[in-house]
Short mmCIF file of C-alpha atoms in Angstrom, two decimals:
data_model
loop_
_atom_site.label_atom_id
_atom_site.label_comp_id
_atom_site.label_asym_id
_atom_site.label_seq_id
_atom_site.Cartn_x
_atom_site.Cartn_y
_atom_site.Cartn_z
CA MET X 1 -103.01 -3.08 -84.75
CA SER X 2 -102.77 0.56 -83.70
CA LYS X 3 -101.35 2.25 -80.51
CA PRO X 4 -103.92 3.39 -77.84
CA PRO X 5 -104.96 6.61 -77.88
CA SER X 6 -102.40 9.36 -76.33
CA LYS X 7 -103.41 11.70 -73.84
CA SER X 8 -102.95 15.47 -74.73
CA LYS X 9 -101.13 17.62 -72.16
CA ASP X 10 -104.33 18.42 -70.11
CA GLY X 11 -105.00 14.50 -69.83
CA ALA X 12 -107.93 14.29 -72.47
CA GLU X 13 -107.49 11.75 -75.17
CA ALA X 14 -106.21 12.82 -78.50
CA ASP X 15 -107.23 11.52 -81.68
CA SER X 16 -105.50 8.21 -82.26
CA PRO X 17 -103.19 7.83 -85.59
CA SER X 18 -105.68 5.36 -87.08
CA LYS X 19 -108.52 7.93 -86.57
CA LEU X 20 -106.41 10.68 -88.18
CA ILE X 21 -105.86 8.51 -90.99
CA ASP X 22 -109.69 7.53 -91.41
CA GLU X 23 -110.22 11.45 -91.28
CA LYS X 24 -107.46 12.25 -94.08
CA ILE X 25 -108.95 9.42 -96.10
CA LYS X 26 -112.43 10.98 -95.74
CA SER X 27 -111.10 14.27 -96.58
CA LEU X 28 -110.23 12.77 -100.07
CA ALA X 29 -113.11 13.09 -102.20
CA ASP X 30 -111.46 11.76 -105.66
CA TRP X 31 -109.25 8.72 -106.75
CA ARG X 32 -106.54 9.36 -103.95
CA GLY X 33 -109.54 8.54 -101.23
CA LYS X 34 -109.51 5.27 -102.80
CA THR X 35 -105.99 4.29 -103.29
CA LEU X 36 -104.72 5.13 -99.96
CA PRO X 37 -107.24 2.78 -97.88
CA HIS X 38 -106.63 0.22 -100.71
CA VAL X 39 -103.09 0.35 -99.92
CA ARG X 40 -103.53 0.58 -96.12
CA ALA X 41 -105.28 -2.44 -96.18
CA LEU X 42 -102.71 -4.23 -98.31
CA ILE X 43 -99.93 -3.11 -95.83
CA GLN X 44 -102.22 -4.46 -92.88
CA GLN X 45 -102.46 -7.62 -94.67
CA ALA X 46 -98.63 -8.19 -95.44
CA ASP X 47 -97.95 -7.38 -91.68
CA PRO X 48 -100.81 -7.93 -89.31
CA ALA X 49 -98.60 -6.27 -86.43
CA VAL X 50 -98.17 -3.15 -88.41
CA VAL X 51 -98.76 0.05 -86.12
CA GLU X 52 -100.35 3.05 -87.48
CA GLU X 53 -98.90 6.37 -86.67
CA TRP X 54 -99.46 9.83 -87.87
CA LYS X 55 -96.22 11.70 -88.20
CA TRP X 56 -95.16 14.95 -90.12
CA ASN X 57 -99.06 15.40 -90.69
CA ILE X 58 -98.96 11.91 -92.60
CA PRO X 59 -99.81 8.41 -92.42
CA VAL X 60 -97.04 6.02 -91.07
CA GLY X 61 -96.85 2.22 -91.21
CA SER X 62 -94.31 0.83 -88.64
CA HIS X 63 -93.08 -2.24 -87.09
CA ASP X 64 -89.74 -1.72 -85.34
CA GLY X 65 -89.44 1.02 -87.12
CA ILE X 66 -90.97 2.70 -90.06
CA LEU X 67 -92.03 0.57 -92.98
CA CYS X 68 -93.53 3.56 -95.22
CA THR X 69 -95.32 6.42 -95.10
CA GLY X 70 -98.63 7.43 -97.08
CA GLU X 71 -98.32 11.02 -98.63
CA THR X 72 -100.77 12.36 -100.61
CA TYR X 73 -100.38 15.07 -103.42
CA LYS X 74 -102.75 16.74 -106.09
CA ASP X 75 -101.62 14.19 -108.62
CA LYS X 76 -100.29 11.08 -106.71
CA VAL X 77 -100.13 8.72 -103.65
CA LYS X 78 -96.35 8.39 -102.99
CA LEU X 79 -95.56 5.49 -100.61
CA THR X 80 -91.84 6.17 -99.39
CA PHE X 81 -90.00 3.34 -97.87
CA PRO X 82 -86.97 5.15 -95.54
CA LYS X 83 -85.15 1.79 -96.00
CA GLY X 84 -86.28 0.87 -99.57
CA ALA X 85 -82.73 0.97 -101.06
CA SER X 86 -81.92 -1.77 -99.15
CA LEU X 87 -84.97 -4.07 -100.00
CA LYS X 88 -85.11 -6.42 -103.12
CA ASP X 89 -87.56 -5.32 -105.70
CA PRO X 90 -87.91 -7.62 -108.39
CA ALA X 91 -91.22 -6.43 -109.62
CA LYS X 92 -89.82 -3.12 -110.11
CA LEU X 93 -92.30 -1.17 -107.85
CA PHE X 94 -90.26 1.73 -106.92
CA ASN X 95 -90.34 4.47 -109.36
CA ALA X 96 -89.70 7.59 -107.71
CA SER X 97 -86.53 8.53 -105.16
CA LEU X 98 -84.33 6.06 -106.85
CA GLU X 99 -81.34 8.26 -106.96
CA GLY X 100 -80.62 8.30 -102.96
CA ASN X 101 -78.61 5.60 -100.84
CA THR X 102 -81.41 4.69 -98.35
CA ARG X 103 -85.30 5.73 -99.31
CA ARG X 104 -87.35 4.48 -102.38
CA ALA X 105 -90.79 5.32 -103.31
CA ILE X 106 -93.72 4.06 -105.34
CA ASP X 107 -95.81 7.09 -106.82
CA LEU X 108 -99.28 5.90 -107.60
CA ALA X 109 -101.32 8.05 -110.10
CA GLU X 110 -104.89 8.09 -110.96
CA GLY X 111 -105.67 4.97 -112.43
CA ASP X 112 -102.33 2.98 -111.76
CA ALA X 113 -102.82 -0.51 -110.43
CA ILE X 114 -100.48 -2.02 -107.63
CA ASP X 115 -99.22 -5.52 -108.28
CA GLU X 116 -100.63 -6.49 -104.66
CA ALA X 117 -98.53 -9.71 -104.24
CA ALA X 118 -95.30 -7.98 -105.12
CA PHE X 119 -95.99 -4.73 -102.85
CA LYS X 120 -97.18 -7.03 -99.77
CA ALA X 121 -93.53 -9.03 -100.57
CA LEU X 122 -91.87 -5.57 -100.33
CA VAL X 123 -93.93 -4.74 -96.85
CA ARG X 124 -92.81 -8.02 -95.46
CA ALA X 125 -89.12 -7.27 -96.55
CA ALA X 126 -89.37 -3.89 -95.03
CA VAL X 127 -90.66 -5.59 -91.83
CA ALA X 128 -87.80 -8.10 -91.90
CA GLN X 129 -84.86 -5.11 -92.72
CA ASN X 130 -86.30 -3.39 -89.60
CA ALA X 131 -85.91 -6.65 -87.70
CA LYS X 132 -82.35 -6.79 -88.20
CA PRO X 133 -79.82 -5.63 -85.57
CA ALA X 134 -77.99 -2.37 -86.23
CA ARG X 135 -74.78 -2.48 -87.31
#
């Protein structure tokens, strides 16, 4: 699910986050243009109530807070989980940003496959983490 389109200052409807994400995907004419929509679909399957947002000029999936961002670079698609350090990752999907105390990321390079079941479990764990009351 996505938020309804927002209004600009003059009252005109601004592009919806989902539309901006669609446009970003269309602009990626290589393997990244296949990888980003694949992980987007996995996130939606794992959490049908996910809200797509467009922040910092990148796609963001949220549910009671940010679940993950989907950045694209020349050589990778980076999925950053802001609270990733607090998530169990038995499949060891996190392979980047491992040194910090809070976030974790998954860097996917051309040809990399993602363990879909493990990724969906990670997304569901992020939803559960966001649902916990703040201390």
